[in-house]
């Protein structure tokens, strides 16, 4: 008689197996193992015998293949890190703000984090992108509020 899915799951749990480790050990895909566990009507009888005779997981060495290693999901709502927002050399231009004359261009000279305060080090550059002044500090909030990035990639 075919094992019920609940019986197979109880056997796997009792013997310490995860679906991914068993799939890797049997050299099948995790999806196929899931089908064999959950669909008795599609399961060949040899799988019932294999589940019944399964050794404890602690007695078996399992080497996962690439297909058995789950990749972390890509976050669609990923926020930019401080370093991504203000990499060294990124060019900014002032537009309609109170920090300086409109059209003044700055380049990021570096960043610094002091506790919970994020600071961007900026330098004024001329039309040929040559540095004109010593670096000055701008808070991350001021930089985001008052500077328009000329080369930002919105697909990040």
CSV table of C-alpha atoms in Angstrom, one decimal:
chain,number,residue,atom,x,y,z
A,1,UNK,CA,0.0,0.0,0.0
A,2,UNK,CA,1.3,3.5,-0.9
A,3,UNK,CA,2.4,5.7,1.9
A,4,UNK,CA,0.3,8.8,2.6
A,5,UNK,CA,2.1,12.2,2.3
A,6,UNK,CA,1.7,12.7,6.0
A,7,UNK,CA,3.4,9.3,6.7
A,8,UNK,CA,6.3,10.3,4.5
A,9,UNK,CA,6.7,13.7,6.1
A,10,UNK,CA,6.6,12.0,9.5
A,11,UNK,CA,9.3,9.5,8.4
A,12,UNK,CA,11.5,12.4,7.1
A,13,UNK,CA,11.1,14.4,10.3
A,14,UNK,CA,11.8,11.4,12.5
A,15,UNK,CA,15.0,10.6,10.6
A,16,UNK,CA,16.1,14.2,10.5
A,17,UNK,CA,15.8,14.8,6.7
A,18,UNK,CA,15.0,18.0,4.9
A,19,UNK,CA,13.5,17.8,1.4
A,20,UNK,CA,16.5,19.6,-0.1
A,21,UNK,CA,19.0,17.3,1.6
A,22,UNK,CA,17.1,14.2,0.5
A,23,UNK,CA,16.8,15.5,-3.0
A,24,UNK,CA,20.6,16.1,-3.1
A,25,UNK,CA,21.3,12.7,-1.6
A,26,UNK,CA,19.1,10.9,-4.2
A,27,UNK,CA,20.4,13.2,-7.0
A,28,UNK,CA,16.9,14.4,-8.0
A,29,UNK,CA,15.4,17.9,-8.0
A,30,UNK,CA,13.6,19.3,-5.0
A,31,UNK,CA,10.5,19.7,-7.1
A,32,UNK,CA,10.5,16.0,-8.1
A,33,UNK,CA,11.0,15.0,-4.5
A,34,UNK,CA,8.1,17.2,-3.5
A,35,UNK,CA,6.0,15.5,-6.1
A,36,UNK,CA,7.0,12.0,-4.9
A,37,UNK,CA,6.1,13.0,-1.3
A,38,UNK,CA,2.7,14.6,-2.1
A,39,UNK,CA,1.4,12.7,-5.1
A,40,UNK,CA,0.9,9.0,-4.3
A,41,UNK,CA,-0.9,8.5,-7.6
A,42,UNK,CA,2.4,9.5,-9.5
A,43,UNK,CA,4.8,7.9,-7.1
A,44,UNK,CA,6.5,4.7,-8.3
A,45,UNK,CA,6.4,1.9,-5.6
A,46,UNK,CA,10.2,2.0,-5.3
A,47,UNK,CA,9.9,5.4,-3.6
A,48,UNK,CA,7.7,4.0,-0.9
A,49,UNK,CA,10.3,1.4,-0.2
A,50,UNK,CA,13.0,4.0,-0.3
A,51,UNK,CA,11.2,6.2,2.2
A,52,UNK,CA,10.6,3.3,4.5
A,53,UNK,CA,14.2,2.2,4.5
A,54,UNK,CA,15.7,5.7,4.7
A,55,UNK,CA,18.7,5.9,7.0
A,56,UNK,CA,18.9,8.6,9.7
A,57,UNK,CA,20.2,11.9,8.3
A,58,UNK,CA,23.1,11.9,10.8
A,59,UNK,CA,24.5,8.7,9.2
A,60,UNK,CA,24.7,10.2,5.7
A,61,UNK,CA,27.0,12.7,4.2
A,62,UNK,CA,25.1,15.0,1.7
A,63,UNK,CA,26.8,17.2,-0.8
A,64,UNK,CA,24.4,19.7,-2.3
A,65,UNK,CA,24.8,20.5,-6.0
A,66,UNK,CA,24.1,24.0,-7.3
A,67,UNK,CA,20.5,23.1,-8.1
A,68,UNK,CA,20.0,22.2,-4.4
A,69,UNK,CA,21.3,25.5,-3.1
A,70,UNK,CA,18.6,28.2,-2.7
A,71,UNK,CA,19.6,31.6,-3.8
A,72,UNK,CA,18.5,34.5,-1.7
A,73,UNK,CA,15.5,36.3,-3.2
A,74,UNK,CA,16.2,39.6,-4.9
A,75,UNK,CA,14.4,42.4,-3.1
A,76,UNK,CA,12.4,44.5,-5.4
A,77,UNK,CA,12.0,47.2,-2.7
A,78,UNK,CA,15.7,47.3,-1.9
A,79,UNK,CA,16.8,50.7,-0.6
A,80,UNK,CA,20.1,52.2,-1.7
A,81,UNK,CA,23.0,51.9,0.7
A,82,UNK,CA,24.8,55.1,1.8
A,83,UNK,CA,27.8,54.0,-0.4
A,84,UNK,CA,25.6,53.4,-3.4
A,85,UNK,CA,24.0,56.8,-3.1
A,86,UNK,CA,27.3,58.7,-2.7
A,87,UNK,CA,30.2,56.8,-4.3
A,88,UNK,CA,33.5,58.6,-4.5
A,89,UNK,CA,33.6,60.6,-7.7
A,90,UNK,CA,29.9,60.9,-8.2
A,91,UNK,CA,29.0,64.3,-9.8
A,92,UNK,CA,26.2,66.5,-8.5
A,93,UNK,CA,24.9,69.9,-9.5
A,94,UNK,CA,23.0,72.3,-7.4
A,95,UNK,CA,19.5,73.3,-8.6
A,96,UNK,CA,17.1,75.7,-6.9
A,97,UNK,CA,18.5,75.5,-3.4
A,98,UNK,CA,20.0,77.5,-0.6
A,99,UNK,CA,23.5,75.8,-0.4
A,100,UNK,CA,25.0,77.8,-3.3
A,101,UNK,CA,24.5,79.2,-6.7
A,102,UNK,CA,22.4,77.2,-9.2
A,103,UNK,CA,24.6,75.2,-11.6
A,104,UNK,CA,27.5,74.8,-9.1
A,105,UNK,CA,28.9,71.3,-9.5
A,106,UNK,CA,30.3,69.1,-6.7
A,107,UNK,CA,32.0,65.8,-6.7
A,108,UNK,CA,31.8,63.3,-3.8
A,109,UNK,CA,35.3,63.1,-2.1
A,110,UNK,CA,34.2,60.5,0.4
A,111,UNK,CA,31.7,59.6,3.1
A,112,UNK,CA,31.9,59.1,6.8
A,113,UNK,CA,29.6,57.7,9.4
A,114,UNK,CA,29.7,59.1,12.9
A,115,UNK,CA,27.4,57.0,15.1
A,116,UNK,CA,24.0,57.4,13.4
A,117,UNK,CA,25.0,60.6,11.5
A,118,UNK,CA,26.0,60.1,7.8
A,119,UNK,CA,28.2,62.7,6.3
A,120,UNK,CA,29.1,63.3,2.6
A,121,UNK,CA,32.4,65.0,1.9
A,122,UNK,CA,32.0,67.2,-1.2
A,123,UNK,CA,34.3,69.4,-3.3
A,124,UNK,CA,33.4,72.1,-5.8
A,125,UNK,CA,34.6,71.4,-9.4
A,126,UNK,CA,34.8,73.6,-12.4
A,127,UNK,CA,33.4,73.0,-15.9
A,128,UNK,CA,36.4,70.7,-16.7
A,129,UNK,CA,35.7,68.7,-13.5
A,130,UNK,CA,38.8,70.0,-11.8
A,131,UNK,CA,38.6,70.3,-8.0
A,132,UNK,CA,38.5,73.9,-6.9
A,133,UNK,CA,38.2,73.9,-3.1
A,134,UNK,CA,38.9,71.8,0.0
A,135,UNK,CA,36.3,69.2,0.9
A,136,UNK,CA,33.4,70.3,3.0
A,137,UNK,CA,30.8,68.3,4.9
A,138,UNK,CA,27.1,67.9,4.0
A,139,UNK,CA,24.7,65.7,5.9
A,140,UNK,CA,23.1,62.9,3.9
A,141,UNK,CA,19.7,64.5,4.4
A,142,UNK,CA,21.0,67.8,3.0
A,143,UNK,CA,22.6,66.1,0.1
A,144,UNK,CA,19.5,64.1,-0.8
A,145,UNK,CA,17.3,67.2,-0.4
A,146,UNK,CA,19.4,69.8,-2.3
A,147,UNK,CA,21.5,68.0,-4.9
A,148,UNK,CA,20.5,66.5,-8.2
A,149,UNK,CA,22.6,63.7,-9.4
A,150,UNK,CA,23.6,64.1,-13.1
A,151,UNK,CA,24.4,60.4,-13.7
A,152,UNK,CA,22.1,58.4,-11.5
A,153,UNK,CA,21.0,55.0,-12.6
A,154,UNK,CA,17.3,54.5,-11.7
A,155,UNK,CA,17.3,50.8,-12.6
A,156,UNK,CA,19.5,49.8,-9.5
